[in-house]
Coordinates of C-alpha atoms in Angstrom, one line a residue:
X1 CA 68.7 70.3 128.4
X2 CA 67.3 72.3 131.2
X3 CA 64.5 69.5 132.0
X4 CA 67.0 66.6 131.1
X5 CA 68.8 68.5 134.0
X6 CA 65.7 69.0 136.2
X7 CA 64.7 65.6 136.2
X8 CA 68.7 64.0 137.2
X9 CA 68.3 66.8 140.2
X10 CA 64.9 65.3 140.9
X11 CA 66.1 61.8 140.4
X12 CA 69.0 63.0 143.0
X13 CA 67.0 64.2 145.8
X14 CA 64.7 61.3 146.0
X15 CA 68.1 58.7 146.1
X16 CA 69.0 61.0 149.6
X17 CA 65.8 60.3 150.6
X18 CA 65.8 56.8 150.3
X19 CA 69.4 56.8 152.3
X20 CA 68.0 58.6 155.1
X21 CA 64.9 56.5 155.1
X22 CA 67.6 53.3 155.2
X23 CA 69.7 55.3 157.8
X24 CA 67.0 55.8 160.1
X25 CA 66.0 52.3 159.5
X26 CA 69.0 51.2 160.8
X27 CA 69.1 53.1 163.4
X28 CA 66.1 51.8 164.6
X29 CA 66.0 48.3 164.2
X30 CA 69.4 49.0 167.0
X31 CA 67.1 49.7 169.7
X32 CA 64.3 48.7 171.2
X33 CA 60.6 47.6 169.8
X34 CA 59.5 51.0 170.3
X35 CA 62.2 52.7 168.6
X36 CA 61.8 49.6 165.5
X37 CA 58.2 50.0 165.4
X38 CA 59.1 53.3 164.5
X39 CA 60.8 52.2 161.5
X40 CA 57.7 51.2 159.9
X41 CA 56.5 54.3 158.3
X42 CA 60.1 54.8 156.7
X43 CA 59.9 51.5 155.1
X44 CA 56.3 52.5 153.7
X45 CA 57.8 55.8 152.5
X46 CA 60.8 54.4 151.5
X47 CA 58.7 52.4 149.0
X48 CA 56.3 55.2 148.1
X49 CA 59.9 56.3 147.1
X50 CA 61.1 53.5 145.0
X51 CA 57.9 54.1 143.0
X52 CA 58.3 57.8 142.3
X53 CA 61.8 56.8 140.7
X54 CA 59.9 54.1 138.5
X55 CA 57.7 57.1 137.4
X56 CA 60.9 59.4 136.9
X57 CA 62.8 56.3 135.0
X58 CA 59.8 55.8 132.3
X59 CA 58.9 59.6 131.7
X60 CA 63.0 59.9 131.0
X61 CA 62.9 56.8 128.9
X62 CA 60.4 58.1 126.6
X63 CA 61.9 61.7 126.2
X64 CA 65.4 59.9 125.5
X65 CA 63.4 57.6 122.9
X66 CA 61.1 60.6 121.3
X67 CA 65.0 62.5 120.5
X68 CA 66.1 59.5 119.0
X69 CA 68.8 58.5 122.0
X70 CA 69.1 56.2 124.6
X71 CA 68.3 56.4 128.2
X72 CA 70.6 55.6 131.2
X73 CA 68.8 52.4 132.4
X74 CA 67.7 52.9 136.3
X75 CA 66.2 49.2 136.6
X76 CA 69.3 47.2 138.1
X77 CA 69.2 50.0 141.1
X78 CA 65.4 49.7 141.3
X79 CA 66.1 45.8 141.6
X80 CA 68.6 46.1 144.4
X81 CA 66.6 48.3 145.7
X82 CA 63.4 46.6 146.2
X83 CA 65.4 43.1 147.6
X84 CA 66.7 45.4 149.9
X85 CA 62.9 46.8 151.2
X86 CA 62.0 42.9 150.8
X87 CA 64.4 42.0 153.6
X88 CA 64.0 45.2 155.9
X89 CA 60.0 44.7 155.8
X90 CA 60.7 41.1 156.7
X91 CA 63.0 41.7 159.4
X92 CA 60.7 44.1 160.7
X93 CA 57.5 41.6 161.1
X94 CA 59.6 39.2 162.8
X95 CA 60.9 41.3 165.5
X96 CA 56.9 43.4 165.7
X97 CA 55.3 39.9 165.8
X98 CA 54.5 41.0 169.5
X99 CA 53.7 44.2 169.2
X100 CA 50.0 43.3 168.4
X101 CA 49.6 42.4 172.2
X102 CA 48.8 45.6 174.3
X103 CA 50.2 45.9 177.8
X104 CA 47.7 48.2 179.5
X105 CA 49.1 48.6 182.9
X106 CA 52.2 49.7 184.1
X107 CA 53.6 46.4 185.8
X108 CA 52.9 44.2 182.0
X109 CA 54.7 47.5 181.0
X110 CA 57.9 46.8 183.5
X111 CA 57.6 43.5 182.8
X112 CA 57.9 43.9 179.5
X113 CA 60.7 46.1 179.5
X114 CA 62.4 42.9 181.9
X115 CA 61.9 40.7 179.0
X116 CA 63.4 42.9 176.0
X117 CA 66.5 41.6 174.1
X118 CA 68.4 43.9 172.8
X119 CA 69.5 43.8 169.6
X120 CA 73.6 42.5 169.5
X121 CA 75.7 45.5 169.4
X122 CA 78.9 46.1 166.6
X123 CA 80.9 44.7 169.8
X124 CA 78.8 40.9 169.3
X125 CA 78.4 41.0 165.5
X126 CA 81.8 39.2 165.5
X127 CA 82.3 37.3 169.0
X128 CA 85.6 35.9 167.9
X129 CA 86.6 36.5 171.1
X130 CA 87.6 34.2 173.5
X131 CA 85.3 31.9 175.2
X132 CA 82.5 33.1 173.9
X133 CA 81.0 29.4 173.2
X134 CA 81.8 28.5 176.7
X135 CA 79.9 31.2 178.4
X136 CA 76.7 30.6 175.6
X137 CA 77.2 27.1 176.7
X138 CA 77.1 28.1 180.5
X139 CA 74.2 30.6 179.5
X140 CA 70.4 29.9 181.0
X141 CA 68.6 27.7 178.6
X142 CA 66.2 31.0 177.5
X143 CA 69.1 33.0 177.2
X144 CA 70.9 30.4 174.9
X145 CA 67.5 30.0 172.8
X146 CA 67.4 33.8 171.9
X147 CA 71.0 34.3 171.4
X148 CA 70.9 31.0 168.5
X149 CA 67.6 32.1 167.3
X150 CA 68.5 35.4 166.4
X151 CA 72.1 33.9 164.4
X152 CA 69.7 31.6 162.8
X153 CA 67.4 34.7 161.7
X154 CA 70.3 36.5 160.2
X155 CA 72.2 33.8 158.8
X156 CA 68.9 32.9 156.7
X157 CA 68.4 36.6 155.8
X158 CA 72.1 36.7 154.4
X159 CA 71.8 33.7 152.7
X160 CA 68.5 34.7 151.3
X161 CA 70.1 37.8 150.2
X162 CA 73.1 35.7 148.8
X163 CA 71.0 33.8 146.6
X164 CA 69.6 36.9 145.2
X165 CA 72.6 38.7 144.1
X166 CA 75.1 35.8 143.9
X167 CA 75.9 34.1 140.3
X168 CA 74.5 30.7 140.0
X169 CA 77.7 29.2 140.2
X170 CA 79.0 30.7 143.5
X171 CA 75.0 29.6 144.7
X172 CA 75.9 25.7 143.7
X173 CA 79.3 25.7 145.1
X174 CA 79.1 26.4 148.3
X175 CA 75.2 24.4 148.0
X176 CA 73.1 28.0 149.4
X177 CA 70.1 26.1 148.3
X178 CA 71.0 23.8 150.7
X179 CA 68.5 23.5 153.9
X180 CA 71.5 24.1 156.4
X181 CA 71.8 27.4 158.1
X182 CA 74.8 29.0 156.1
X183 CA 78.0 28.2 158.8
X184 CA 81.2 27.5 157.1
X185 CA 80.9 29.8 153.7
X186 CA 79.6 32.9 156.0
X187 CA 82.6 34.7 155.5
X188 CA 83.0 33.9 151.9
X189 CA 79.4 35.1 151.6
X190 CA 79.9 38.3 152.7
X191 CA 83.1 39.0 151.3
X192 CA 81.5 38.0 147.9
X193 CA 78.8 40.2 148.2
X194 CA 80.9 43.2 149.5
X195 CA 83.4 42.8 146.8
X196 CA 80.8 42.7 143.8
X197 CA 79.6 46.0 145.1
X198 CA 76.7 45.5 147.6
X199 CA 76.4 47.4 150.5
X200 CA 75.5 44.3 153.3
X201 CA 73.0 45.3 156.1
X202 CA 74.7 45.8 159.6
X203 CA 72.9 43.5 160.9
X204 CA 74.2 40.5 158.6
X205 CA 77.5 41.1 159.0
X206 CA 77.8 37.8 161.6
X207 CA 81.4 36.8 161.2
X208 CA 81.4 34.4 164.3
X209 CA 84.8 32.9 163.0
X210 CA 87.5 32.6 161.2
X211 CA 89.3 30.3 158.6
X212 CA 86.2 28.9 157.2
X213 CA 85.2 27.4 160.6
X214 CA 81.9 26.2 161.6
X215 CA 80.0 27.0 164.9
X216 CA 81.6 22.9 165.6
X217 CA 84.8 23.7 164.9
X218 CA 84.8 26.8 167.9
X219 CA 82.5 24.3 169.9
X220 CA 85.3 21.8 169.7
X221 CA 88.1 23.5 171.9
X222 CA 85.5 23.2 174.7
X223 CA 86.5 20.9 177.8
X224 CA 83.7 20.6 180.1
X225 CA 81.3 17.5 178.8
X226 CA 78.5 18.4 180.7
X227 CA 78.1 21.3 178.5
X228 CA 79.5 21.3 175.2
X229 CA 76.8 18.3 174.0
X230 CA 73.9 20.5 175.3
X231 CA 75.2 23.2 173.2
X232 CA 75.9 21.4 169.7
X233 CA 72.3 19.8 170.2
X234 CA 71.2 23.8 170.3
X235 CA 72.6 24.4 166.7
X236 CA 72.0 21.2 165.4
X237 CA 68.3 21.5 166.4
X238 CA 68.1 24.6 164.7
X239 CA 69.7 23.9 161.7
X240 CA 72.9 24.0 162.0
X241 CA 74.0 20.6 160.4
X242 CA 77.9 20.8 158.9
X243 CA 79.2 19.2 161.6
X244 CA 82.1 17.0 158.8
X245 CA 83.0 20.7 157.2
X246 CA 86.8 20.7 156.8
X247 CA 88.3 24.2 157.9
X248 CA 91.1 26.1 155.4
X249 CA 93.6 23.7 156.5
X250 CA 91.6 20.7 156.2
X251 CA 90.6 19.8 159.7
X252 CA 87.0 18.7 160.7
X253 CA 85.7 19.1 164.1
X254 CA 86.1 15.5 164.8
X255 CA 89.8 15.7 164.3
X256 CA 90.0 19.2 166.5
X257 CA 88.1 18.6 169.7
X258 CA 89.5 16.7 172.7
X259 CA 86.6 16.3 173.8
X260 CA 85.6 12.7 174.2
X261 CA 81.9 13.7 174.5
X262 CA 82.1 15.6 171.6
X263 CA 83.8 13.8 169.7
X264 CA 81.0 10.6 170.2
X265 CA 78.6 13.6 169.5
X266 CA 80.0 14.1 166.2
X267 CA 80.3 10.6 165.4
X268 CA 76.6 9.8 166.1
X269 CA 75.5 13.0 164.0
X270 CA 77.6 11.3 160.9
X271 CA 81.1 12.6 161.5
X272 CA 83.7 10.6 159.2
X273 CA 86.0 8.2 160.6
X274 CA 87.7 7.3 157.9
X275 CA 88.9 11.2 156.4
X276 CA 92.2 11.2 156.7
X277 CA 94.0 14.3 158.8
X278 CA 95.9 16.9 157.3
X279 CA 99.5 17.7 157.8
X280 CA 100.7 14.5 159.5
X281 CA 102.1 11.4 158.5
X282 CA 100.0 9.7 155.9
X283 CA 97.1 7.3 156.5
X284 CA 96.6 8.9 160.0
X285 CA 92.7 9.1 160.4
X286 CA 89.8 10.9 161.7
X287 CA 89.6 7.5 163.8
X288 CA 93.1 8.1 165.2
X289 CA 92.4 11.2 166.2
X290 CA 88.9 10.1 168.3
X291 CA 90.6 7.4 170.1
X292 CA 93.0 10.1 170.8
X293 CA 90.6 11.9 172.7
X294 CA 89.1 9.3 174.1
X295 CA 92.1 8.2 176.1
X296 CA 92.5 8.9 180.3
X297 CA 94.4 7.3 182.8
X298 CA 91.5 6.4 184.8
X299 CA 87.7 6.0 183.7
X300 CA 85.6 7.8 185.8
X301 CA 82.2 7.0 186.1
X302 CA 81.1 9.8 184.7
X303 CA 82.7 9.1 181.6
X304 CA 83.1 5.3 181.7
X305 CA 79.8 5.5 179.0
X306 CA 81.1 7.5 176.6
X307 CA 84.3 5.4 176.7
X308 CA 82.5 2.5 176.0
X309 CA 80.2 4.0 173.3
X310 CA 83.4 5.9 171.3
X311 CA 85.2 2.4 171.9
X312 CA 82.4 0.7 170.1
X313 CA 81.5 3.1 167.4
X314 CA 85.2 3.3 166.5
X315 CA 84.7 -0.5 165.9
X316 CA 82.8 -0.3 163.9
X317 CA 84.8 1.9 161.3
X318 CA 87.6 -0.1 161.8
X319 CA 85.6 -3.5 160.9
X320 CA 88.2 -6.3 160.4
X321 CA 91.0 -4.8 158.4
X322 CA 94.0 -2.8 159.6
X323 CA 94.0 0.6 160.1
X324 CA 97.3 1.8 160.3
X325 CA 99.3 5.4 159.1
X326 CA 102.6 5.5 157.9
X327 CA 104.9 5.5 161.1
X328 CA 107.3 3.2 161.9
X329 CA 106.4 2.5 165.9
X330 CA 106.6 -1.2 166.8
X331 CA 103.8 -0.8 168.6
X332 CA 101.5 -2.3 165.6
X333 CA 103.0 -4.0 162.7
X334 CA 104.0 -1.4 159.6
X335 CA 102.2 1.9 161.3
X336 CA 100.6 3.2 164.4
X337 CA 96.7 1.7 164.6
X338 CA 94.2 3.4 166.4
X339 CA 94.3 1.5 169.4
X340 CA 97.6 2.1 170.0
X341 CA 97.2 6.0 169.9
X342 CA 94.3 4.7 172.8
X343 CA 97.1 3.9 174.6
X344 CA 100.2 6.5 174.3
X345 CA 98.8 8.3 177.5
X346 CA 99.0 5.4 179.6
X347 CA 102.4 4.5 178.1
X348 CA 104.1 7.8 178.9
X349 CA 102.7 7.6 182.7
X350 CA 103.4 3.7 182.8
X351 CA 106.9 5.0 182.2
X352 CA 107.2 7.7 184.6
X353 CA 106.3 4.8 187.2
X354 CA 108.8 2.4 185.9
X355 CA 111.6 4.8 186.3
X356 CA 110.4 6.2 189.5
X357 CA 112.0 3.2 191.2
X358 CA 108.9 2.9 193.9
X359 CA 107.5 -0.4 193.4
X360 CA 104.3 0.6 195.0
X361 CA 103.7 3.3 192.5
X362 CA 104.8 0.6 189.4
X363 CA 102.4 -2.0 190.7
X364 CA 99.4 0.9 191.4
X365 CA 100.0 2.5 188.3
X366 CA 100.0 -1.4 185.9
X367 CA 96.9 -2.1 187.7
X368 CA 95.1 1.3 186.6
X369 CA 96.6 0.6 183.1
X370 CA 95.1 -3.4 182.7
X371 CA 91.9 -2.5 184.6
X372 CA 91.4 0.7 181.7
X373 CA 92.4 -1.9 178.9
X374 CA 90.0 -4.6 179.7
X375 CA 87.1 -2.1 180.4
X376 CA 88.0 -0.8 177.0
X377 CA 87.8 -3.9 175.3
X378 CA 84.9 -5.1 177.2
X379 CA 83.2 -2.3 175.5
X380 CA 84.6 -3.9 172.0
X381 CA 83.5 -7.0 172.8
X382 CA 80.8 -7.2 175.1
X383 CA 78.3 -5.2 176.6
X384 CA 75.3 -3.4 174.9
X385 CA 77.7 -2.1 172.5
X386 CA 80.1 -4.6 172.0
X387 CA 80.1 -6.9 168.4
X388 CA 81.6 -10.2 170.0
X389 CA 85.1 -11.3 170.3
X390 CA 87.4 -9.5 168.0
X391 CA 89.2 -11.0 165.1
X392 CA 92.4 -12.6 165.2
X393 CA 94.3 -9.7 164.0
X394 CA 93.0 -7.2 166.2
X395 CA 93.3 -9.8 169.3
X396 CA 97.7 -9.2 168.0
X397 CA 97.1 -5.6 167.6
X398 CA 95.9 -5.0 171.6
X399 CA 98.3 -7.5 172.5
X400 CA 101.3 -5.7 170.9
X401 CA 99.9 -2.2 171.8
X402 CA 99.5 -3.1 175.5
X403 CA 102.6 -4.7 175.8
X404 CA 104.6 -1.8 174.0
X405 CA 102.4 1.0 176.6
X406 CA 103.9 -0.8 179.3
X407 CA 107.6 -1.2 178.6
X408 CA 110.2 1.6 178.2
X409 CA 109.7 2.4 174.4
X410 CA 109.5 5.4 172.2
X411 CA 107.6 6.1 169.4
X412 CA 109.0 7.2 166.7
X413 CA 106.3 9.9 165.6
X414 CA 106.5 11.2 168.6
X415 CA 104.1 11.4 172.3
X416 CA 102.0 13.5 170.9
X417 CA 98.5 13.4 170.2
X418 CA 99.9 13.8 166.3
X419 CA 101.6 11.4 164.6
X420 CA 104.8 13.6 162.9
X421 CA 107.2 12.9 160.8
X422 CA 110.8 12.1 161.6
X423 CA 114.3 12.4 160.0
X424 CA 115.2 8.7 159.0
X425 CA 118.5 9.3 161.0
X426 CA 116.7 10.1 164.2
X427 CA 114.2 7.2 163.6
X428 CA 117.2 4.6 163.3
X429 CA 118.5 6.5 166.2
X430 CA 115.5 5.8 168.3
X431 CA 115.4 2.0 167.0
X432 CA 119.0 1.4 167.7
X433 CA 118.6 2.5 171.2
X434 CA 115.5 0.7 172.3
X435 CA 116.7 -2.3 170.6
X436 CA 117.1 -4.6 173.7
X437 CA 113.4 -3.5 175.1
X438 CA 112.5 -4.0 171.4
X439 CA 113.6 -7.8 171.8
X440 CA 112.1 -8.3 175.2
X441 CA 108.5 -7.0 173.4
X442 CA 108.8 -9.8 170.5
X443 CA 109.6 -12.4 173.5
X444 CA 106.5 -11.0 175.7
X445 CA 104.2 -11.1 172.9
X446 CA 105.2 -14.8 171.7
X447 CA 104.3 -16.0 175.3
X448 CA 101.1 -13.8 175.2
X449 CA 99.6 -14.9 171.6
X450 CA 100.3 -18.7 172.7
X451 CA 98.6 -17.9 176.0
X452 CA 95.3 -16.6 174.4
X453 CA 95.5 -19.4 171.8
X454 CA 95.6 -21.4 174.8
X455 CA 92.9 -20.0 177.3
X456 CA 90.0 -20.9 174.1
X457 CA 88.7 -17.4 175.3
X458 CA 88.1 -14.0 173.9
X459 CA 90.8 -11.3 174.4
X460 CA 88.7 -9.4 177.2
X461 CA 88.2 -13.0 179.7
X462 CA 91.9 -13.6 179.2
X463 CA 92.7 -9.8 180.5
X464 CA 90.1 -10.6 183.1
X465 CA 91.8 -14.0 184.5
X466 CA 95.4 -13.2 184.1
X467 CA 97.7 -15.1 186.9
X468 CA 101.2 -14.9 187.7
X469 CA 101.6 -17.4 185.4
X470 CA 100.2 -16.0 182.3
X471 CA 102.5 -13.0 183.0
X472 CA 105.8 -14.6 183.5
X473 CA 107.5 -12.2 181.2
X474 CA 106.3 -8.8 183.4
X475 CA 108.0 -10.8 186.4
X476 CA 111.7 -9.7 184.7
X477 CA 110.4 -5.9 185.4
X478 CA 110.0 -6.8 188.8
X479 CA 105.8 -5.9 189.1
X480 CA 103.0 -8.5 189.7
X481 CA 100.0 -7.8 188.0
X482 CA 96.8 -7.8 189.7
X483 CA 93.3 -7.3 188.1
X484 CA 90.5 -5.5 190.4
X485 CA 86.8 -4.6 189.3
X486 CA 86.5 -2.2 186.8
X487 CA 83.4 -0.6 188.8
X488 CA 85.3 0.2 191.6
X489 CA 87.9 2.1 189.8
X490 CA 85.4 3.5 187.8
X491 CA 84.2 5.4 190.9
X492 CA 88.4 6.8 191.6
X493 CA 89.0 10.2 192.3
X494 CA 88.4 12.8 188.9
X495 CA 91.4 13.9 187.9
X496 CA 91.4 14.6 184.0
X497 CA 90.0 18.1 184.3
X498 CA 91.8 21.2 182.4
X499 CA 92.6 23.4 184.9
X500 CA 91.5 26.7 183.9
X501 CA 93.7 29.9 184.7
X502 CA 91.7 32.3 187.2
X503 CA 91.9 35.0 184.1
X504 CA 89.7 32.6 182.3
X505 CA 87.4 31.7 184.3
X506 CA 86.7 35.6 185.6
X507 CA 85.8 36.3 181.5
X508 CA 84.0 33.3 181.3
X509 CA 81.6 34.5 184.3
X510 CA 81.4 37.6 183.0
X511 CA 80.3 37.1 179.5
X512 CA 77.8 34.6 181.3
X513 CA 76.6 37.1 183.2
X514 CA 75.8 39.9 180.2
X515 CA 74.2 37.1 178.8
X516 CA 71.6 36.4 181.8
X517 CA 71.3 39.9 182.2
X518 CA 69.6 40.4 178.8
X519 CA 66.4 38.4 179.6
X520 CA 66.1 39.3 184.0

């Protein structure tokens, strides 16, 4: 009994040893490469360690077998244990891999020193802060390459980690053998592994979201064009490649961002179209919500491309058949299509104008509206993108749509950039009281299909060479409609910036600034 009890004391000690060999691992790895080269004599005693409790586990095992009883089995903690010294060493010749390279003066010393990165603090292991994307977007390109390196060298040491300890199933589920860098099933990783038991490294603890996002989902809620695609091609390029993950509720990043360059982004890197969005009316589509964000009162040159390469991908989803939800609008026939969700922007400003009772601002404000609808299905038709005339049906579809944008009608799922559902009463309510407009669209769009049947032309040269004739209807509004170049407006004024509170922008300069800091 007395050496049974001698050798669990022994056994004991050494497991203390081994936690303050991890702790001061830990510890270390924190700092700088000084301090983390230090580390490298605890993880070679820490395995001179692991072996002594081998030793310790087999003499035990054969004075338990000599008495005829059966020994306490030590293997599954010498198992964890060594996966555990199997990622520390790892981690360790990554972040030494310069440490070979001797800086023998004092200025390569400074300079050195200039160049560190230190490793993210507790306050970064879980930047579910606001803006954080923005001011890694807004980062200097070196400072944006280290920061997405270093979340790609932990996510693959978690997953690695995961698909040691994790049960088979779990592993196939959320597809860990994948080749993606682990993204949406981070969280579910590590509570997983937490909950079975395993103590996770600090350092793999990178809960960058919530709600099952991806890095494309918190990329999505970014405004500014210029550098929200720069950033998604920084994860992608790395690995990063769920850019059609659902969230909890359901949402993909397509169907989040408003973000027209984004949102092409997404499409080109094999974003659906066709998934259908949670919690709205039914048969309202990933495609909806694009053309959602595609939509501006005025095309700016700037964005005038992407408008014409979102207008043709979206095409090409589409095809020839109808794409319609479940609403009960009259601006397409049984459901709100796509193109008329293109349009609901310009219809609630074309309304502002019509009741403003300034004909000036009426006839400005129809002229921005046809001059956006032709260059949008110039881009549908024509151009490098474009697939030829449209079909017949969609010809009706743009018809009805523009004529509905333009006259003082509702929808009944609401101005919104989501289609919602209504009470029946209040969408007989809204039917009943647009019912004379109502009429006056059916009589506007009889003259209009004729006059298209009549020109021999595709949809985009009728738009193009409209006269007073062709718009004899519009006349009982009171507005003549004029068609100018499309470049010319192309080149108006920007207005279809967020405006970002002074609050915001402070943080967003100063995360920037921490960020740029780290590599002066």
């Amino acid at each position: 009994m007395a050496e049974l009890l001698g050798t669990v004391v022994g056994v004991v000690s050494l497991g203390l040893q081994v936690c303050s060999g991890l702790n001061a691992y830990l510890d270390g790895v924190q700092g700088h490469r000084e301090e983390t080269e230090s580390t490298r004599p605890h993880c070679s005693s820490m395995g001179a360690l692991v072996k002594q409790i081998e030793d310790v586990q087999r003499r035990n095992s054969a004075s338990f077998s000599g008495s005829g009883g059966s020994s306490p089995s030590l293997q599954p903690v010498l198992a964890r244990a060594q996966t555990e010294l199997s990622l520390l060493n790892d981690y360790l010749n990554k972040v030494c891999a310069e440490a070979s390279t001797p800086q023998t003066t004092i200025a390569q010393k400074i300079e050195g020193q200039k160049r560190k990165l230190p490793h993210p603090r507790p306050g970064l292991e879980s930047p579910d802060m606001p803006f954080w994307t923005q001011a890694l977007a807004a980062a200097s390109d070196r400072a944006k390459s280290l920061v997405v390196d270093d979340l790609v060298l932990r996510r693959q040491r978690l997953k690695k980690a995961a698909l040691n300890r994790l049960s088979p199933e779990h592993i196939d589920r959320m597809n860990l053998n994948g080749p993606s860098v682990l993204d949406r099933h981070t969280d579910e990783v590590l509570d997983l592994l937490e909950n079975d038991g395993h103590d996770v490294p600090f350092g793999l603890n990178t809960r960058t979201h919530k709600s099952c996002q991806t890095i494309y989902h918190r990329i999505a809620s970014m405004w500014d064009e210029s550098l929200v695609v720069l950033l998604a091609d920084a994860f992608y390029s790395r690995g990063f490649h769920e850019v059609d993950a659902p969230n909890a509720r359901g949402f993909t990043p397509l169907m989040s961002t408003r973000n027209a360059g984004f949102a092409l982004w997404l499409v080109q890197h094999g974003a659906s179209l066709t998934s259908l969005v949670p919690e709205t009316v039914g048969g309202y589509t990933a495609t909806h919500a694009a053309l959602s964000s595609a939509r501006s009162r005025r095309l700016q040159q700037r964005r005038h491309k992407i408008h014409l390469q979102i207008m043709a991908a979206t095409r090409s989803a589409i095809g020839e058949a109808p794409y319609l939800d479940a609403c009960r609008c009259r601006c397409s026939l049984r459901g709100c299509h796509p193109y008329s969700i293109l349009l609901k922007e310009h219809r609630r400003s074309t309304r502002a104008s019509l009741q403003s009772g300034d004909m000036g601002t009426v006839i400005n404000e129809l002229e921005l509206f046809l001059v956006y609808v032709t260059a949008s299905l110039a881009a549908l038709e024509g151009g490098h993108w474009g697939r030829g005339p449209l079909p017949r049906d969609l010809v009706s579809t743009w018809l009805r749509g523009s004529t509905f944008a333009v006259l003082p009608l509702r929808h009944t799922c609401g101005d919104n950039r989501w289609a919602r559902y209504d009470e029946e009463e209040e969408v007989e309510e809204i039917l009943e009281e647009d019912a004379v407009e109502l009429r006056r669209l059916e009589t506007l769009l009889v003259e209009f299909e004729e006059a298209v049947d009549d020109s021999g032309s595709s949809l985009t040269e009728f738009m193009q060479t409209l006269t007073e004739r062709d718009v004899e209807g519009a006349r009982s509004l009171g507005v003549y409609l004029r068609v100018d170049g499309c470049e010319e407006k192309c080149e108006s004024k920007d207005v279809d910036y967020k405006i970002v509170d002074e609050s915001a922008a402070r943080m967003l300069r100063h995360y920037n600034d921490k960020l740029d800091m780290l590599i002066r």
